[in-house]
């Protein structure tokens, strides 16, 4: 079995099924939470989550990313720019460097 | 702040040794922090670049895929994707960035990608699947960079807190205490000197 998991809306992630990732199709918060638990307990190295679903369980993702050796990656939405990812990146940069060097607005 | 110690030579020696150690540790940790931040910034820019590239590509792919599957019914779609033969796995190795263990993923793929019949499916579906497969390594790279950034952030925060504790608390406290003990010892020497002188005068006066 693959050690890469993918949580997201079925119509978005189904294409990855034939590539050989393990899919967890979900639509709402309880399902997402359950799928995330299953992934966390399973023997996965990388968990991908689509942005819409990640927004629902972002607190748990952040804690899990810090505590466990498993890598969690948020996939961008296909219809808009990935804001959640950039937000997380910006937060990390601010925490590490003390200032926002990436998206600093001039003036 | 002066530490709660007895002002004697023994303590003075001990504190001097501790100060030396603290200074050495401070310099080392400061270097570590600077090196970590340098590496971190490099990773952040790389992450941003990879992510933008991925954003662009996944949007194209998903749209193509949705277009390719738009005419198919739910059941057809399910039957196509029911039995994947291909298996994509990652092997994890750890590389060491300033004592932070950062994962490096090696992707291994085996098995056949196309496991559905040709009659009910369109060539667009084949193309979009092939392209999905092409962006898989980019996804893995993104996951790797995401994790590295989180790990480095934690380590930088920890190191910075240590550097600050040494710079603003530990070293000044030790210096203050050493100064206090030195002054106290000098004072004791002076007072015993003057006492001896007084006694000498008294003896001479008799």
Short mmCIF file of C-alpha atoms in Angstrom, two decimals:
data_model
loop_
_atom_site.label_atom_id
_atom_site.label_comp_id
_atom_site.label_asym_id
_atom_site.label_seq_id
_atom_site.Cartn_x
_atom_site.Cartn_y
_atom_site.Cartn_z
CA UNK A 1 0.00 0.00 0.00
CA UNK A 2 1.15 3.50 -0.76
CA UNK A 3 2.51 5.61 2.06
CA UNK A 4 1.19 8.81 0.56
CA UNK A 5 -2.33 9.80 1.60
CA UNK A 6 -4.58 12.35 -0.02
CA UNK A 7 -7.63 13.87 1.67
CA UNK A 8 -10.02 16.00 -0.33
CA UNK A 9 -13.17 16.36 -2.37
CA UNK A 10 -13.74 13.31 -4.51
CA UNK A 11 -13.96 15.01 -7.88
CA UNK A 12 -10.69 16.88 -7.31
CA UNK A 13 -8.57 14.03 -5.98
CA UNK A 14 -9.90 11.03 -7.89
CA UNK A 15 -7.34 11.54 -10.67
CA UNK A 16 -4.58 10.72 -8.21
CA UNK A 17 -6.04 7.30 -7.58
CA UNK A 18 -4.54 5.77 -10.69
CA UNK A 19 -1.18 7.36 -9.90
CA UNK A 20 -1.05 5.23 -6.80
CA UNK A 21 -1.83 7.50 -3.88
CA UNK A 22 -4.16 6.38 -1.11
CA UNK A 23 -7.31 8.50 -1.30
CA UNK A 24 -9.70 9.66 1.41
CA UNK A 25 -12.65 11.37 -0.26
CA UNK A 26 -14.48 13.65 2.19
CA UNK A 27 -16.96 16.49 2.01
CA UNK A 28 -17.54 17.96 5.46
CA UNK A 29 -15.95 18.49 8.86
CA UNK A 30 -16.82 15.16 10.58
CA UNK A 31 -15.62 13.17 7.59
CA UNK A 32 -12.48 15.25 7.26
CA UNK A 33 -11.72 14.85 10.94
CA UNK A 34 -12.24 11.09 10.74
CA UNK A 35 -10.09 10.74 7.62
CA UNK A 36 -7.38 12.81 9.25
CA UNK A 37 -7.42 10.55 12.31
CA UNK A 38 -7.13 7.51 10.09
CA UNK A 39 -4.18 9.07 8.26
CA UNK A 40 -2.49 10.07 11.49
CA UNK A 41 -2.73 6.54 12.81
CA UNK A 42 -1.84 4.86 9.52
CA UNK A 43 1.68 4.37 8.37
CA UNK A 44 1.93 7.36 6.05
CA UNK A 45 4.96 9.49 5.30
CA UNK A 46 3.19 12.31 3.52
CA UNK A 47 -0.42 13.49 3.86
CA UNK A 48 -1.77 15.84 1.22
CA UNK A 49 -4.96 17.76 2.00
CA UNK A 50 -6.85 19.98 -0.40
CA UNK A 51 -7.24 23.55 0.67
CA UNK A 52 -11.01 23.57 1.16
CA UNK A 53 -10.83 20.60 3.50
CA UNK A 54 -7.69 21.85 5.24
CA UNK A 55 -9.50 25.05 6.19
CA UNK A 56 -11.92 22.97 8.26
CA UNK A 57 -9.26 21.25 10.35
CA UNK A 58 -6.41 23.75 10.17
CA UNK A 59 -5.78 23.79 13.94
CA UNK A 60 -5.26 20.06 14.06
CA UNK A 61 -3.04 20.14 10.98
CA UNK A 62 -0.76 22.77 12.48
CA UNK A 63 -0.34 20.87 15.75
CA UNK A 64 0.23 17.58 13.96
CA UNK A 65 2.77 19.08 11.57
CA UNK A 66 4.82 20.32 14.51
CA UNK A 67 4.61 17.20 16.65
CA UNK A 68 4.91 14.26 14.28
CA UNK A 69 7.51 13.23 11.72
CA UNK A 70 4.79 12.95 9.07
CA UNK A 71 4.83 15.69 6.49
CA UNK A 72 1.53 17.43 5.78
CA UNK A 73 1.13 19.47 2.64
CA UNK A 74 -1.86 21.56 1.64
CA UNK A 75 -2.75 21.41 -2.04
CA UNK A 76 -4.02 24.60 -3.62
CA UNK A 77 -7.54 24.99 -4.82
CA UNK A 78 -7.90 24.70 -8.55
CA UNK A 79 -10.09 27.79 -8.87
CA UNK A 80 -8.19 30.35 -6.80
CA UNK A 81 -4.71 31.14 -5.48
CA UNK A 82 -3.58 29.25 -2.43
CA UNK A 83 -4.04 31.75 0.36
CA UNK A 84 -3.96 29.31 3.24
CA UNK A 85 -0.53 28.04 2.30
CA UNK A 86 0.95 31.48 1.94
CA UNK A 87 -0.61 32.43 5.27
CA UNK A 88 1.07 29.46 6.98
CA UNK A 89 4.38 30.24 5.29
CA UNK A 90 4.11 33.88 6.33
CA UNK A 91 3.36 32.89 9.93
CA UNK A 92 6.39 30.60 10.03
CA UNK A 93 8.67 33.26 8.57
CA UNK A 94 7.43 35.78 11.10
CA UNK A 95 8.02 33.33 13.92
CA UNK A 96 11.53 32.46 12.81
CA UNK A 97 12.92 35.75 11.55
CA UNK A 98 10.81 38.13 13.60
CA UNK A 99 9.53 40.05 10.62
CA UNK A 100 7.60 39.32 7.48
CA UNK A 101 10.25 39.37 4.78
CA UNK A 102 8.22 37.62 2.09
CA UNK A 103 5.08 39.63 1.63
CA UNK A 104 6.05 42.86 3.29
CA UNK A 105 4.09 45.76 1.92
CA UNK A 106 6.24 48.74 1.04
CA UNK A 107 5.43 52.08 2.64
CA UNK B 1 20.86 40.64 39.49
CA UNK B 2 23.34 39.17 41.95
CA UNK B 3 23.13 35.42 42.40
CA UNK B 4 22.66 33.99 45.89
CA UNK B 5 26.18 32.71 46.60
CA UNK B 6 28.67 33.03 49.42
CA UNK B 7 31.28 35.69 48.64
CA UNK B 8 34.48 33.66 48.85
CA UNK B 9 37.35 32.76 46.58
CA UNK B 10 36.01 29.30 45.85
CA UNK B 11 32.73 30.68 44.48
CA UNK B 12 34.58 33.37 42.55
CA UNK B 13 36.63 30.75 40.73
CA UNK B 14 33.55 28.68 40.00
CA UNK B 15 31.64 31.68 38.66
CA UNK B 16 34.55 32.75 36.47
CA UNK B 17 34.60 29.31 34.92
CA UNK B 18 30.84 29.43 34.37
CA UNK B 19 31.11 32.85 32.74
CA UNK B 20 33.75 31.58 30.35
CA UNK B 21 31.54 28.63 29.42
CA UNK B 22 28.48 30.85 29.00
CA UNK B 23 30.41 33.17 26.70
CA UNK B 24 31.60 30.29 24.59
CA UNK B 25 28.09 28.81 24.40
CA UNK B 26 26.65 32.20 23.52
CA UNK B 27 29.03 32.65 20.61
CA UNK B 28 28.36 29.14 19.31
CA UNK B 29 24.58 29.46 19.59
CA UNK B 30 24.64 32.85 17.92
CA UNK B 31 26.53 31.35 14.99
CA UNK B 32 24.06 28.47 14.86
CA UNK B 33 21.11 30.86 14.84
CA UNK B 34 22.60 32.92 12.03
CA UNK B 35 23.37 29.84 9.95
CA UNK B 36 19.86 28.46 10.52
CA UNK B 37 18.21 31.71 9.46
CA UNK B 38 20.35 31.83 6.33
CA UNK B 39 19.31 28.30 5.40
CA UNK B 40 15.70 29.00 6.37
CA UNK B 41 15.40 32.01 4.09
CA UNK B 42 16.82 30.02 1.21
CA UNK B 43 14.23 27.30 1.83
CA UNK B 44 11.40 29.80 2.10
CA UNK B 45 12.19 31.33 -1.27
CA UNK B 46 12.52 27.89 -2.83
CA UNK B 47 9.21 26.85 -1.30
CA UNK B 48 7.52 29.96 -2.65
CA UNK B 49 8.89 29.29 -6.12
CA UNK B 50 7.90 25.61 -6.14
CA UNK B 51 4.47 26.44 -4.81
CA UNK B 52 3.78 29.04 -7.45
CA UNK B 53 4.86 26.63 -10.15
CA UNK B 54 2.70 23.90 -8.65
CA UNK B 55 -0.30 26.23 -8.27
CA UNK B 56 -0.15 27.03 -11.95
CA UNK B 57 0.27 23.43 -13.03
CA UNK B 58 -2.35 21.85 -10.78
CA UNK B 59 -4.93 24.38 -11.90
CA UNK B 60 -4.36 23.48 -15.54
CA UNK B 61 -4.39 19.76 -14.76
CA UNK B 62 -7.53 19.83 -12.66
CA UNK B 63 -9.40 21.83 -15.25
CA UNK B 64 -8.26 19.45 -17.99
CA UNK B 65 -9.26 16.49 -15.89
CA UNK B 66 -12.67 17.93 -15.08
CA UNK B 67 -13.23 18.62 -18.77
CA UNK B 68 -12.15 15.10 -19.70
CA UNK B 69 -14.50 13.51 -17.20
CA UNK B 70 -17.41 15.88 -17.54
CA UNK B 71 -19.31 13.67 -19.99
CA UNK B 72 -18.93 10.53 -17.95
CA UNK B 73 -21.47 9.34 -15.47
CA UNK B 74 -20.69 8.76 -11.84
CA UNK B 75 -20.67 5.00 -12.28
CA UNK B 76 -18.38 5.07 -15.31
CA UNK B 77 -15.97 7.28 -13.44
CA UNK B 78 -16.01 5.04 -10.41
CA UNK B 79 -15.38 1.94 -12.49
CA UNK B 80 -12.41 3.57 -14.20
CA UNK B 81 -10.77 4.48 -10.96
CA UNK B 82 -11.71 1.37 -9.07
CA UNK B 83 -8.65 -0.77 -9.60
CA UNK B 84 -5.43 1.17 -9.69
CA UNK B 85 -2.37 -0.95 -10.43
CA UNK B 86 0.19 1.70 -10.02
CA UNK B 87 1.83 2.15 -6.65
CA UNK B 88 3.65 5.33 -5.75
CA UNK B 89 5.68 5.28 -2.59
CA UNK B 90 8.25 7.44 -0.96
CA UNK B 91 11.40 6.40 0.81
CA UNK B 92 12.47 8.77 3.54
CA UNK B 93 16.04 9.72 4.23
CA UNK B 94 17.07 12.35 6.69
CA UNK B 95 19.59 15.05 6.02
CA UNK B 96 21.12 17.12 8.75
CA UNK B 97 20.85 20.91 8.71
CA UNK B 98 22.62 22.27 11.82
CA UNK B 99 21.46 19.28 13.91
CA UNK B 100 17.88 19.50 12.61
CA UNK B 101 16.83 16.27 10.94
CA UNK B 102 15.07 17.21 7.73
CA UNK B 103 13.35 14.52 5.63
CA UNK B 104 14.28 13.93 2.01
CA UNK B 105 11.82 11.89 0.01
CA UNK B 106 12.74 9.53 -2.79
CA UNK B 107 9.80 8.66 -4.98
CA UNK B 108 9.39 5.13 -6.32
CA UNK B 109 6.71 4.21 -8.83
CA UNK B 110 5.80 0.84 -10.18
CA UNK B 111 2.88 -0.73 -12.05
CA UNK B 112 0.82 0.30 -15.01
CA UNK B 113 -0.82 3.72 -15.09
CA UNK B 114 -3.66 2.93 -17.48
CA UNK B 115 -5.90 0.24 -16.13
CA UNK B 116 -9.16 1.12 -17.83
CA UNK B 117 -10.66 0.13 -21.14
CA UNK B 118 -10.21 2.32 -24.18
CA UNK B 119 -13.75 2.16 -25.46
CA UNK B 120 -15.57 4.29 -22.92
CA UNK B 121 -12.83 6.78 -22.24
CA UNK B 122 -11.46 9.77 -24.10
CA UNK B 123 -7.84 10.47 -25.07
CA UNK B 124 -8.06 13.65 -23.00
CA UNK B 125 -8.38 11.49 -19.91
CA UNK B 126 -5.16 9.66 -20.81
CA UNK B 127 -3.38 12.96 -21.31
CA UNK B 128 -4.58 14.48 -18.09
CA UNK B 129 -3.59 11.37 -16.14
CA UNK B 130 -0.14 11.45 -17.65
CA UNK B 131 0.20 15.05 -16.61
CA UNK B 132 -0.96 14.22 -13.08
CA UNK B 133 1.84 11.74 -12.94
CA UNK B 134 4.32 14.38 -14.06
CA UNK B 135 3.44 16.72 -11.23
CA UNK B 136 3.68 14.05 -8.53
CA UNK B 137 7.43 14.67 -7.93
CA UNK B 138 6.68 18.38 -7.58
CA UNK B 139 4.07 17.59 -4.93
CA UNK B 140 6.53 15.46 -3.01
CA UNK B 141 9.13 18.22 -3.21
CA UNK B 142 6.58 20.68 -1.85
CA UNK B 143 5.76 18.40 1.09
CA UNK B 144 9.47 18.05 1.82
CA UNK B 145 10.03 21.82 1.81
CA UNK B 146 6.92 22.44 3.95
CA UNK B 147 8.16 20.05 6.59
CA UNK B 148 11.70 21.42 6.51
CA UNK B 149 10.39 24.95 7.06
CA UNK B 150 8.27 23.94 10.04
CA UNK B 151 11.17 22.04 11.62
CA UNK B 152 13.61 24.89 11.05
CA UNK B 153 11.14 27.43 12.45
CA UNK B 154 10.91 25.47 15.69
CA UNK B 155 14.68 25.14 15.95
CA UNK B 156 15.33 28.81 15.20
CA UNK B 157 12.83 29.86 17.85
CA UNK B 158 14.44 27.56 20.40
CA UNK B 159 17.96 28.72 19.57
CA UNK B 160 16.95 32.36 19.63
CA UNK B 161 15.40 31.97 23.06
CA UNK B 162 18.60 30.35 24.33
CA UNK B 163 20.79 33.06 22.82
CA UNK B 164 18.64 35.76 24.41
CA UNK B 165 18.62 34.04 27.79
CA UNK B 166 22.41 33.85 27.71
CA UNK B 167 22.90 37.38 26.44
CA UNK B 168 20.43 39.26 28.62
CA UNK B 169 20.10 37.13 31.77
CA UNK B 170 22.82 34.60 32.39
CA UNK B 171 25.94 36.52 31.35
CA UNK B 172 24.99 39.86 33.03
CA UNK B 173 24.04 38.00 36.23
CA UNK B 174 27.34 36.16 36.32
CA UNK B 175 29.28 39.36 35.66
CA UNK B 176 27.40 41.22 38.39
CA UNK B 177 28.01 38.45 40.89
CA UNK B 178 31.71 38.23 40.05
CA UNK B 179 32.01 41.98 40.51
CA UNK B 180 30.16 41.77 43.81
CA UNK B 181 32.38 38.99 45.14
CA UNK B 182 35.56 40.73 44.03
CA UNK B 183 34.50 43.92 45.79
CA UNK B 184 33.49 42.04 48.89
CA UNK B 185 36.83 40.21 49.01
CA UNK B 186 38.74 43.48 48.50
CA UNK B 187 36.72 45.08 51.24
CA UNK B 188 37.50 42.19 53.58
CA UNK B 189 41.21 42.44 52.74
CA UNK B 190 41.17 46.19 53.41
CA UNK B 191 39.35 45.80 56.71
CA UNK B 192 41.73 43.09 57.94
CA UNK B 193 44.69 45.23 56.81
CA UNK B 194 43.49 48.21 58.76
CA UNK B 195 42.78 46.04 61.79
CA UNK B 196 46.35 44.73 61.69
CA UNK B 197 47.69 48.25 61.35
CA UNK B 198 45.62 49.38 64.33
CA UNK B 199 46.86 46.50 66.45
CA UNK B 200 50.42 47.23 65.41
CA UNK B 201 50.00 50.89 66.52
CA UNK B 202 48.57 49.76 69.83
CA UNK B 203 51.51 47.39 70.40
CA UNK B 204 53.99 50.09 69.45
CA UNK B 205 52.27 52.60 71.79
CA UNK B 206 52.63 50.45 74.89
#
